CSV table of C-alpha atoms and ligand atoms in Angstrom, one decimal:
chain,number,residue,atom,x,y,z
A,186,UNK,CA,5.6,21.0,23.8
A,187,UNK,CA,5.9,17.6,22.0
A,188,UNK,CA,5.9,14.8,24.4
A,189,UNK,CA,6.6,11.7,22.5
A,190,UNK,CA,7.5,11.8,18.4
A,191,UNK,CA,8.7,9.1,17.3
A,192,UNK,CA,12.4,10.1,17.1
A,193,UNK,CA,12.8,10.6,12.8
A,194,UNK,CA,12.2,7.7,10.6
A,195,UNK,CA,9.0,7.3,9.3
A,196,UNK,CA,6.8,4.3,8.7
A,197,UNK,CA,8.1,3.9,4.8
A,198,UNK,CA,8.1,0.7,2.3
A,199,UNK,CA,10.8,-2.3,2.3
A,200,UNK,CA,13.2,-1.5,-0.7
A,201,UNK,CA,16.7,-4.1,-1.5
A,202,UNK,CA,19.8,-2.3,-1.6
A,203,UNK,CA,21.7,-5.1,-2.8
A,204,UNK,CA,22.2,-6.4,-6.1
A,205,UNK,CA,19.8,-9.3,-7.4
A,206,UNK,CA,19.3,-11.5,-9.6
A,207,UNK,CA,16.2,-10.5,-12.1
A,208,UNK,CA,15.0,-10.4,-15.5
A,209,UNK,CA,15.2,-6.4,-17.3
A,210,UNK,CA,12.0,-5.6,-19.0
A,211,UNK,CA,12.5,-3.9,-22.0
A,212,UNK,CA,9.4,-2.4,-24.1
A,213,UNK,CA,9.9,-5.2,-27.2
A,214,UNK,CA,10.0,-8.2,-24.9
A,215,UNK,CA,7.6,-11.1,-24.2
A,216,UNK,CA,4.7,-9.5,-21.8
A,217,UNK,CA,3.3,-12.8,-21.4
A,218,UNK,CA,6.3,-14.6,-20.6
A,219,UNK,CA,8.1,-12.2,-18.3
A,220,UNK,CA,4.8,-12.3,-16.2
A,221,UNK,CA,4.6,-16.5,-16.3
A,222,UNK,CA,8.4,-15.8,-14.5
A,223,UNK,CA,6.8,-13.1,-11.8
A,224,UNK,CA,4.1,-15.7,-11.0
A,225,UNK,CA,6.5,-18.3,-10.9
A,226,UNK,CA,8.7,-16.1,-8.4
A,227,UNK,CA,11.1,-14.5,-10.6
A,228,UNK,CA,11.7,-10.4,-9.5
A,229,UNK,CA,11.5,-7.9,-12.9
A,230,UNK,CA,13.2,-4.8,-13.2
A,231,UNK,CA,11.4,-2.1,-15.2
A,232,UNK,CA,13.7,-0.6,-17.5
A,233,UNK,CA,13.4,2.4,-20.3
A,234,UNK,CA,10.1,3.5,-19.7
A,235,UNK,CA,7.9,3.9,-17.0
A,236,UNK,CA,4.7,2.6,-18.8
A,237,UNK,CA,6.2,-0.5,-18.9
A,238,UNK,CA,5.5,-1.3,-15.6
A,239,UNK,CA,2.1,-0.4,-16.3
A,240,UNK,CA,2.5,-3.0,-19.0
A,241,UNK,CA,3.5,-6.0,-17.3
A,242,UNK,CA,1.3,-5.0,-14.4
A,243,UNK,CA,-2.3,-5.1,-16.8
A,244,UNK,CA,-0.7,-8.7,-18.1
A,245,UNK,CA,-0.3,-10.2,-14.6
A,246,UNK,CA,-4.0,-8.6,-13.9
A,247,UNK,CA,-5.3,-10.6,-17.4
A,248,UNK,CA,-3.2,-13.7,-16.7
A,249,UNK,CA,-4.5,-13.9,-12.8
A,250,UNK,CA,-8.0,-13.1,-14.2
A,251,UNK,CA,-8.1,-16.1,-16.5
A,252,UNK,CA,-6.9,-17.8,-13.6
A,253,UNK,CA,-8.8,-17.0,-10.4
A,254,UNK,CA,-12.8,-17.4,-11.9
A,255,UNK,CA,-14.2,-17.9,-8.5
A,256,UNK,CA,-16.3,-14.4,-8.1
A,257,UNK,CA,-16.9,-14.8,-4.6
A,258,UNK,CA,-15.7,-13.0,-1.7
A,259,UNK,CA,-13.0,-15.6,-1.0
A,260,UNK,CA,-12.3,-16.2,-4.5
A,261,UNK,CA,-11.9,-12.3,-4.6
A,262,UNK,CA,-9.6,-12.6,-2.2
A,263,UNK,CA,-8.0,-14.9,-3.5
A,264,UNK,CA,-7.3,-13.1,-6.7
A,265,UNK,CA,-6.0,-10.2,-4.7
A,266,UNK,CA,-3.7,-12.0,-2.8
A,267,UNK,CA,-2.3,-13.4,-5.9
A,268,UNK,CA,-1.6,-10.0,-7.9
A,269,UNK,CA,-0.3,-8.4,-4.7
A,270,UNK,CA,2.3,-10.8,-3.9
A,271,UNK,CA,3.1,-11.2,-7.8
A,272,UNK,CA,2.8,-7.7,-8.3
A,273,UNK,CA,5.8,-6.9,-5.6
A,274,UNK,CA,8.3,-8.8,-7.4
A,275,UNK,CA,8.4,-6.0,-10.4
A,276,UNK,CA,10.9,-3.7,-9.2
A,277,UNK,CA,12.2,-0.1,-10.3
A,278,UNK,CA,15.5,0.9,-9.4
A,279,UNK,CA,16.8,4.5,-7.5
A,280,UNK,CA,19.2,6.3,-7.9
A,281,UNK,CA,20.2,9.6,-6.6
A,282,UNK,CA,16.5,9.0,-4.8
A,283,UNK,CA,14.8,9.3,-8.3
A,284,UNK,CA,13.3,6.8,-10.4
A,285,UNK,CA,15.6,6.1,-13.4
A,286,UNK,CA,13.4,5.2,-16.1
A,287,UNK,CA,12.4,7.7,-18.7
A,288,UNK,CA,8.9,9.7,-18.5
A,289,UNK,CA,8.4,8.8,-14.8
A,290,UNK,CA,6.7,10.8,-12.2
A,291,UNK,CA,8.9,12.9,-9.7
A,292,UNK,CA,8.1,11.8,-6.6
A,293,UNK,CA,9.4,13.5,-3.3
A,294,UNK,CA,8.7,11.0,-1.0
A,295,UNK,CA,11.8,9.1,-2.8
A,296,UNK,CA,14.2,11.3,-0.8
A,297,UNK,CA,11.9,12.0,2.8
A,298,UNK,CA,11.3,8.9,3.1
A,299,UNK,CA,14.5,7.5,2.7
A,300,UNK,CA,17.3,10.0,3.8
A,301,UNK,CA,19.5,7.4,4.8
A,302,UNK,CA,20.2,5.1,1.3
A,303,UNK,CA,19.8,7.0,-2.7
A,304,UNK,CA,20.2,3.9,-4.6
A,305,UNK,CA,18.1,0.9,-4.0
A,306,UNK,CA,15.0,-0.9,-6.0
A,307,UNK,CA,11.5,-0.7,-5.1
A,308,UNK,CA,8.1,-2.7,-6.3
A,309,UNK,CA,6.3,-1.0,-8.6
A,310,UNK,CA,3.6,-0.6,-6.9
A,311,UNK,CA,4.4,0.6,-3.8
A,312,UNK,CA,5.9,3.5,-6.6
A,313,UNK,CA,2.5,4.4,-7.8
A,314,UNK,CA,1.3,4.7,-4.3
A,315,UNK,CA,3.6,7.0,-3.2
A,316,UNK,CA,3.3,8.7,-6.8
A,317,UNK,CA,-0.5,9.3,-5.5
A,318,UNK,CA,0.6,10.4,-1.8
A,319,UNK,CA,3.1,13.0,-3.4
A,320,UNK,CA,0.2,14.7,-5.7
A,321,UNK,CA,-2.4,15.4,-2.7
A,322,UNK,CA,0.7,16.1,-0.2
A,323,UNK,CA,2.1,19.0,-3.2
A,324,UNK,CA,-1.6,19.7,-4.5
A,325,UNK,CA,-2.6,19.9,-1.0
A,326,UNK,CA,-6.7,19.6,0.3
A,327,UNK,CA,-8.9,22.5,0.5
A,328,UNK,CA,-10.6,22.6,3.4
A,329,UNK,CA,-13.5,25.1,3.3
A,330,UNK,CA,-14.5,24.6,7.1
A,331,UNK,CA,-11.1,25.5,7.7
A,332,UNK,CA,-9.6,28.0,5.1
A,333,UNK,CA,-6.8,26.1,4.9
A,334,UNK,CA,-5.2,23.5,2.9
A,335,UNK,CA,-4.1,20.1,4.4
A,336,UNK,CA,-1.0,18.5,3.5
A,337,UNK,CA,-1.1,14.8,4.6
A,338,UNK,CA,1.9,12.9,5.0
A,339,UNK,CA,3.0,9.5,3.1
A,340,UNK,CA,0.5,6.8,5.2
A,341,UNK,CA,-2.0,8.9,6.5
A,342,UNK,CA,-5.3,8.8,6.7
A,343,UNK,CA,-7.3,12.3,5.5
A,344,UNK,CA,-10.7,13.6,4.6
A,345,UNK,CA,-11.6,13.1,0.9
A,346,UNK,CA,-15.3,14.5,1.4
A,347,UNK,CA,-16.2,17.0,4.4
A,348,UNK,CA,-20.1,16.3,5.4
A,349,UNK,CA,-18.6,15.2,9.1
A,350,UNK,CA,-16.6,18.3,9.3
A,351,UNK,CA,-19.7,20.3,8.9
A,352,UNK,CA,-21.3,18.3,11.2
A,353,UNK,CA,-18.8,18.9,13.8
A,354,UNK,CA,-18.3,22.4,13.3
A,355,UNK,CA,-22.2,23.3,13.6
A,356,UNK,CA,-21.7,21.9,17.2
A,357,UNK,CA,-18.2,23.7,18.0
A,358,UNK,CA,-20.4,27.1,17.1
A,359,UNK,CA,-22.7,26.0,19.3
A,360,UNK,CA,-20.4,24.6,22.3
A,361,UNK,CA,-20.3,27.2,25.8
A,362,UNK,CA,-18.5,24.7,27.8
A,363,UNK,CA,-14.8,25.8,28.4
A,364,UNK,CA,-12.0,25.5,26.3
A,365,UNK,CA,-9.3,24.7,28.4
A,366,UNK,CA,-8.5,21.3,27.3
A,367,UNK,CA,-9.5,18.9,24.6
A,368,UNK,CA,-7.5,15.1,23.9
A,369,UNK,CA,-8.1,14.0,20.5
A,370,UNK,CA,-7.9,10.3,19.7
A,371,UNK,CA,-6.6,9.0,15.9
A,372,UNK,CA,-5.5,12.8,14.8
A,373,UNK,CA,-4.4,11.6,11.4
A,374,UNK,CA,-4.1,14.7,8.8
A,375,UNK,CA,-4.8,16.8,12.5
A,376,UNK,CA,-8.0,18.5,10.6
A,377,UNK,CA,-10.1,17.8,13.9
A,378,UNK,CA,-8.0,19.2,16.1
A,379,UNK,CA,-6.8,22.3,13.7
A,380,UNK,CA,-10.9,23.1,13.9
A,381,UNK,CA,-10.6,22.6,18.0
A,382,UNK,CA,-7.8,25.7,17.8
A,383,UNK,CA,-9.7,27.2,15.5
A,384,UNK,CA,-12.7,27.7,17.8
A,385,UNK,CA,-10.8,28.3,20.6
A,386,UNK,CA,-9.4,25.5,22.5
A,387,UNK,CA,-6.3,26.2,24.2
A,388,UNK,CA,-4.6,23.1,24.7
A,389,UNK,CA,-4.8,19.9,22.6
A,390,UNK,CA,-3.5,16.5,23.3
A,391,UNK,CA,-3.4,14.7,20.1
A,392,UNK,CA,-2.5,11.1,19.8
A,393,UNK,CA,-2.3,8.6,17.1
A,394,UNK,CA,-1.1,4.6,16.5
A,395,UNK,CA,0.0,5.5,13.7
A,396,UNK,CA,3.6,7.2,13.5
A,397,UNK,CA,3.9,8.9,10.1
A,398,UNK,CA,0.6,10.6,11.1
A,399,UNK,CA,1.9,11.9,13.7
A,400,UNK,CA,5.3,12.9,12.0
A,401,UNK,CA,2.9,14.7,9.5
A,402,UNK,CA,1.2,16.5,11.9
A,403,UNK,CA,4.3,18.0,13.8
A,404,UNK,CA,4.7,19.4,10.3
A,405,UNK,CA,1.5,20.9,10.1
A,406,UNK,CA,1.6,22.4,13.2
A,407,UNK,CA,4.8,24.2,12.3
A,408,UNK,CA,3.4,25.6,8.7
A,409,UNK,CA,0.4,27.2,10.3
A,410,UNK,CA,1.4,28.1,13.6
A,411,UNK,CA,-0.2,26.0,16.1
A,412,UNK,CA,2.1,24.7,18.0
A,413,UNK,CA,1.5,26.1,21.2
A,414,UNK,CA,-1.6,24.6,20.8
A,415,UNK,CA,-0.9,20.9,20.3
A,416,UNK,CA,0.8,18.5,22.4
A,417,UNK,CA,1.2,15.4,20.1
A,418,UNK,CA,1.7,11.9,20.8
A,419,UNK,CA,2.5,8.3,19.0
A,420,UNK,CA,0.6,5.3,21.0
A,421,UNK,CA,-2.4,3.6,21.4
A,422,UNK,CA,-5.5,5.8,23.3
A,423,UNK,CA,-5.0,7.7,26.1
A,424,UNK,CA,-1.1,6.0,26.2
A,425,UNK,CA,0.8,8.9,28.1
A,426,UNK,CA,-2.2,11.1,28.4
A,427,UNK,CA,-2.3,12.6,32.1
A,428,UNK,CA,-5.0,15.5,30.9
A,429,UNK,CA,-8.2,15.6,32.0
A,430,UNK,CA,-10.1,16.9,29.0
A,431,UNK,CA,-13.6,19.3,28.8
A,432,UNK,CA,-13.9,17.2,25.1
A,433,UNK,CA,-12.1,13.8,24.1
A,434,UNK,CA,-12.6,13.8,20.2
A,435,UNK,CA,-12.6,10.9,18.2
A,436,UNK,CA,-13.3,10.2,14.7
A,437,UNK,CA,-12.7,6.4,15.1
A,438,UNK,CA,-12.6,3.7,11.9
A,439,UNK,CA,-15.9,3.0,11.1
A,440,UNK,CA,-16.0,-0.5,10.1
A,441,UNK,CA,-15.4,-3.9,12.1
A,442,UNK,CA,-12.3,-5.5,10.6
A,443,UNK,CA,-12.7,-9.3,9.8
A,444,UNK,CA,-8.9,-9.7,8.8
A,445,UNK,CA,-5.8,-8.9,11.0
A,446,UNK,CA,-5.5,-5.5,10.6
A,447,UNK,CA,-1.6,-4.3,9.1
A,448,UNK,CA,-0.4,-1.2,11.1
A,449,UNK,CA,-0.8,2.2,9.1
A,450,UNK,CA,-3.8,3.3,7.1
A,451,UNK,CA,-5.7,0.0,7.4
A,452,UNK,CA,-6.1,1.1,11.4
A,453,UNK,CA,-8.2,4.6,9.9
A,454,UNK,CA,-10.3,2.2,8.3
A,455,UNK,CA,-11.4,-0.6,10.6
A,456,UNK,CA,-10.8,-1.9,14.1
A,457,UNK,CA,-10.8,-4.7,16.2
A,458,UNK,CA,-13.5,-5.9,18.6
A,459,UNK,CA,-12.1,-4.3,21.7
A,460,UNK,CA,-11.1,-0.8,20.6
A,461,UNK,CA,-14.6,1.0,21.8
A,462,UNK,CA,-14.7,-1.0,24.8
A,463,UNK,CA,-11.1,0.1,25.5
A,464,UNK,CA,-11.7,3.5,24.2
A,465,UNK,CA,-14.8,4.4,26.4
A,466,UNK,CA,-13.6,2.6,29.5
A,467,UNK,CA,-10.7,4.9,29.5
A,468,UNK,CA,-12.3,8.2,28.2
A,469,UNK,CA,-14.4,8.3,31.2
A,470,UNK,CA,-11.2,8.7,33.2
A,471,UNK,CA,-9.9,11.7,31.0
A,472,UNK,CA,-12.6,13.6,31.5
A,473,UNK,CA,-12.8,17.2,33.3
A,474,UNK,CA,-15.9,17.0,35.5
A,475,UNK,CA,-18.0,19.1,33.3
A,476,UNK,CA,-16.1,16.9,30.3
A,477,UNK,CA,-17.6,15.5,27.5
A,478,UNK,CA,-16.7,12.6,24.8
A,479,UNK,CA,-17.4,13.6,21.1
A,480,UNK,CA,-17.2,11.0,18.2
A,481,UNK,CA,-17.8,11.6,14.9
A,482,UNK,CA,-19.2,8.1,13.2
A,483,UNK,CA,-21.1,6.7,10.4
A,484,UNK,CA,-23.9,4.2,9.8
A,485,UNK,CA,-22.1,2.8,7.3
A,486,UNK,CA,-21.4,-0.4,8.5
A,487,UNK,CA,-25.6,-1.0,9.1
A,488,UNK,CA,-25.8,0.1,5.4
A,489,UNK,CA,-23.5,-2.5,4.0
A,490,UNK,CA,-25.4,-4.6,6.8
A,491,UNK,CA,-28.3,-4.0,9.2
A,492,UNK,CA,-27.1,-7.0,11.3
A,493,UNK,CA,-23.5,-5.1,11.7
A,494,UNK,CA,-23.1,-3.8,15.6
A,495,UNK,CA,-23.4,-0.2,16.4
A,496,UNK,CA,-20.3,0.2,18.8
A,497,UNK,CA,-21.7,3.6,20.2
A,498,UNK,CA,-25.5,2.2,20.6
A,499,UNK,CA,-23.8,-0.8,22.5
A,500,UNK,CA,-21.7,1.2,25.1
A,501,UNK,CA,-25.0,2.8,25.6
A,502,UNK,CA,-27.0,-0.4,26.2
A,503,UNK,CA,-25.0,-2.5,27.9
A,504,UNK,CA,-22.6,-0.2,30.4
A,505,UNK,CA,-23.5,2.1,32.8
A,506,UNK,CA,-21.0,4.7,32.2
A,507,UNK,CA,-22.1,7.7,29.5
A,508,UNK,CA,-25.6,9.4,28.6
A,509,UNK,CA,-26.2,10.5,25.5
A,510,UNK,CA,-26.1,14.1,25.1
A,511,UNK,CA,-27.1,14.6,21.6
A,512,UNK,CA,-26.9,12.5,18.1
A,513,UNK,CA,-26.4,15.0,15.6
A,514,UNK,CA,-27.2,13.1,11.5
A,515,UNK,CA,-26.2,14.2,8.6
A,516,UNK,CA,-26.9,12.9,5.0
A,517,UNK,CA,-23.8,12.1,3.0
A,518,UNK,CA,-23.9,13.3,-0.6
A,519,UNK,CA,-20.6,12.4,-2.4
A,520,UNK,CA,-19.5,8.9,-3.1
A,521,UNK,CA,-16.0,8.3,-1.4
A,522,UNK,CA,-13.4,5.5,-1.1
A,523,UNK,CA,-15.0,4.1,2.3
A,524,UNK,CA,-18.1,3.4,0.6
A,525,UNK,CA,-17.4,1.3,-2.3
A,526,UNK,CA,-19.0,-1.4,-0.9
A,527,UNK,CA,-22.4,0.2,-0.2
A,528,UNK,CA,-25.7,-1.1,-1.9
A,529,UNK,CA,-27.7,1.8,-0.7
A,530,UNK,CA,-26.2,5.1,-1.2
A,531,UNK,CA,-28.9,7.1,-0.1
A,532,UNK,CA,-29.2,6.1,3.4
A,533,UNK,CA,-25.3,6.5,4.5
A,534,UNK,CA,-24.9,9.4,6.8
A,535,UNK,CA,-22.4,10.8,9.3
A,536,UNK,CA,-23.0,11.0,12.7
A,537,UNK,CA,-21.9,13.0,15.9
A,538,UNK,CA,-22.1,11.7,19.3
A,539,UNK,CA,-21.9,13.7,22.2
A,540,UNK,CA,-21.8,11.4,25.7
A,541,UNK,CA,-21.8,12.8,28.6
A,542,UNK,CA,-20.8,10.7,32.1
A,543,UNK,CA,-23.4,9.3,34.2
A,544,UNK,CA,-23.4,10.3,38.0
A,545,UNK,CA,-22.6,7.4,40.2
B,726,SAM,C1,-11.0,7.7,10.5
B,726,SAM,S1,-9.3,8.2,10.9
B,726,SAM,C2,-9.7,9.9,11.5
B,726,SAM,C3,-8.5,10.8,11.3
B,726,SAM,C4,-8.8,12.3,11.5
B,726,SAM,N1,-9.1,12.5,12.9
B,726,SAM,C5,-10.0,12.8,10.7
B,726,SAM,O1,-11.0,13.0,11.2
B,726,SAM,O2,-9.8,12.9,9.5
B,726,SAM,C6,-9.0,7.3,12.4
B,726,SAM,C7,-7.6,7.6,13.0
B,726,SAM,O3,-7.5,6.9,14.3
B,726,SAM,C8,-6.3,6.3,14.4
B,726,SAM,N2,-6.4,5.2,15.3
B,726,SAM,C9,-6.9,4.0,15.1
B,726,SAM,N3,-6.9,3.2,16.3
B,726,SAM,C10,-6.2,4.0,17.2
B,726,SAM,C11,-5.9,3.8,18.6
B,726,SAM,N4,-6.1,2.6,19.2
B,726,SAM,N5,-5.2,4.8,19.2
B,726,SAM,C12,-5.0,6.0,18.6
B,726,SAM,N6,-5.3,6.2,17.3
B,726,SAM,C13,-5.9,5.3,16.6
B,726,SAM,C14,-5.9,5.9,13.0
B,726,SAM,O4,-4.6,5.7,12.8
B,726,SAM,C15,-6.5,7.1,12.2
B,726,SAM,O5,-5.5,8.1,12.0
């Protein structure tokens, strides 16, 4: 039983489905001058060719580049800011939900996401990110822990390296509490909970802030089976949530965000001062009496900067609520997307926190 999908249209990118008025970029034309119009706030439509968005895109990047010399973090930003908003205004047009241009990628996600309009125009780049979404969702992600493959949805967050999976499954192995009932928190691609019903667990509770994972999920669930297993939900926490759980999973973001944070994937990434606060004030309420909370983290954030807060370490120190269990480590091998920023590979590893509430 599903208690609260979000009724059909997922979270998808803006598109124009009327005319407008724009320069046509053909491969013979000025690069440099069609991109001096983009900056300037002219849209450009990409025609013949797909690589000739590619083209116009590297000449905004070398134009901006000559432009925006500062190298430091708000510089940086700066320069980002600049190529993103320039970089929307190049535009392919759809028709029949396919890209029109010769020797361009087929991408499904054209005609999911968008089942209500076939002809419209969309930036460029938001093209080549759902060009990327479309391999890994057709390609699919092995899933050794598992045996399966994952197919995550357009906007979801999913694993791209699997020490934390490990970690958790060495401690489902090892788990004799019961299996009744488990909530996970932030399901995204649903691999956590798909290793809960693996192991056992009868009855999940799955929720997620971010609909299109949730969509994706409901899919999942249908391809292999499991959806007697899953109860899945779109809100914020425990939002709806009447269970009380013998584990509350969660494999939160793992770094404090110091922008607003945009709804979707950026919420898998980072989070706002009061999410553990929230989270743990609330878990204790969801919990079975024998119940435990399990969250999968990272040092991460120390590695990039010791003076970074521990959200886990703090609910320990300063609230009287949860003992720690166990503190499971792991050392993380491959290099991965979350850790460009790292200065010291060697000392990032995953983590697994089992709390357990404190008598009062
Ligand atoms: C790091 S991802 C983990 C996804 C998946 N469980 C896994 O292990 O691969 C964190 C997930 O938590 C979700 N999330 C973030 N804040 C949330 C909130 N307040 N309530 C529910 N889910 C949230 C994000 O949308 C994202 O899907």
């Amino acid at each position: 039983m599903n208690k609260d999908l979000p009724s059909t249209q997922a979270d998808r990118p803006n598109i124009i489905t009327t005319e407008i008025d724009a320069i046509k970029f053909y491969r013979k034309m000025d690069t440099e001058a069609t991109v001096v119009e983009m900056i300037a706030g002219r849209y450009v439509i990409v025609e013949e060719y797909y690589s000739n968005g590619l083209q116009v895109l590297a000449e905004l990047k070398k134009n901006l580049l000559q432009v925006y010399t500062d190298k430091s973090f708000q510089g940086q930003r700066d320069y980002r800011n600049a190529y993103r908003e320039a970089s929307h205004r190049l535009l392919v047009k759809i028709e029949e939900n396919k890209i029109v241009v010769k020797k361009c990628p087929d991408i499904g996600w054209l005609e999911v996401l968008y089942p209500d309009v076939s002809e419209f125009y969309i930036s460029f780049p938001e093209v080549q990110g759902m060009n990327s979404s479309w391999q890994w969702y057709e390609k699919g992600i092995e899933v050794k822990t598992l045996n399966l493959m994952l197919k995550p949805y357009y906007g979801t967050y999913f694993p791209t390296r699997f020490d934390h999976l490990k970690l958790f499954d060495k401690w489902l192995k090892k788990y004799e509490g019961s299996k009744e009932n488990a909530i996970e928190i932030g399901v995204g691609s649903g691999v956590l909970s798909f290793q809960l019903i693996q192991n056992g667990f009868n009855n999940i509770f799955a929720t997620d802030t971010n609909k299109n994972a949730i969509i994706g999920v409901a899919e999942e669930i249908k391809r292999l089976d499991y959806e007697d297993k899953l109860t899945l939900n779109h809100g914020d926490l425990f939002e709806n949530c009447d269970v009380k759980a013998d584990v509350v999973l969660f494999n939160p973001p793992w770094l404090l965000a110091k922008h607003k944070l945009e709804e979707g994937i950026d919420k898998a990434m980072y989070y706002e001062a009061d999410l553990f606060p929230r989270f743990f004030e609330q878990a204790i309420e969801h919990l079975a009496p024998e119940g435990k909370v399990v969250l999968i983290f990272s040092n991460l954030a120390q590695v990039i900067d010791e003076e970074n807060p521990h959200p886990i370490i703090e609910e320990l120190r300063n609230h009287n609520r949860f003992r720690k269990e166990l503190h499971l480590k792991r050392d993380v091998r491959a290099s991965s997307r979350r850790t460009k920023r790292r200065d010291n590979r060697d000392t990032e590893k995953v983590e697994l926190w089992v709390l357990s509430p404190k008598e009062k």
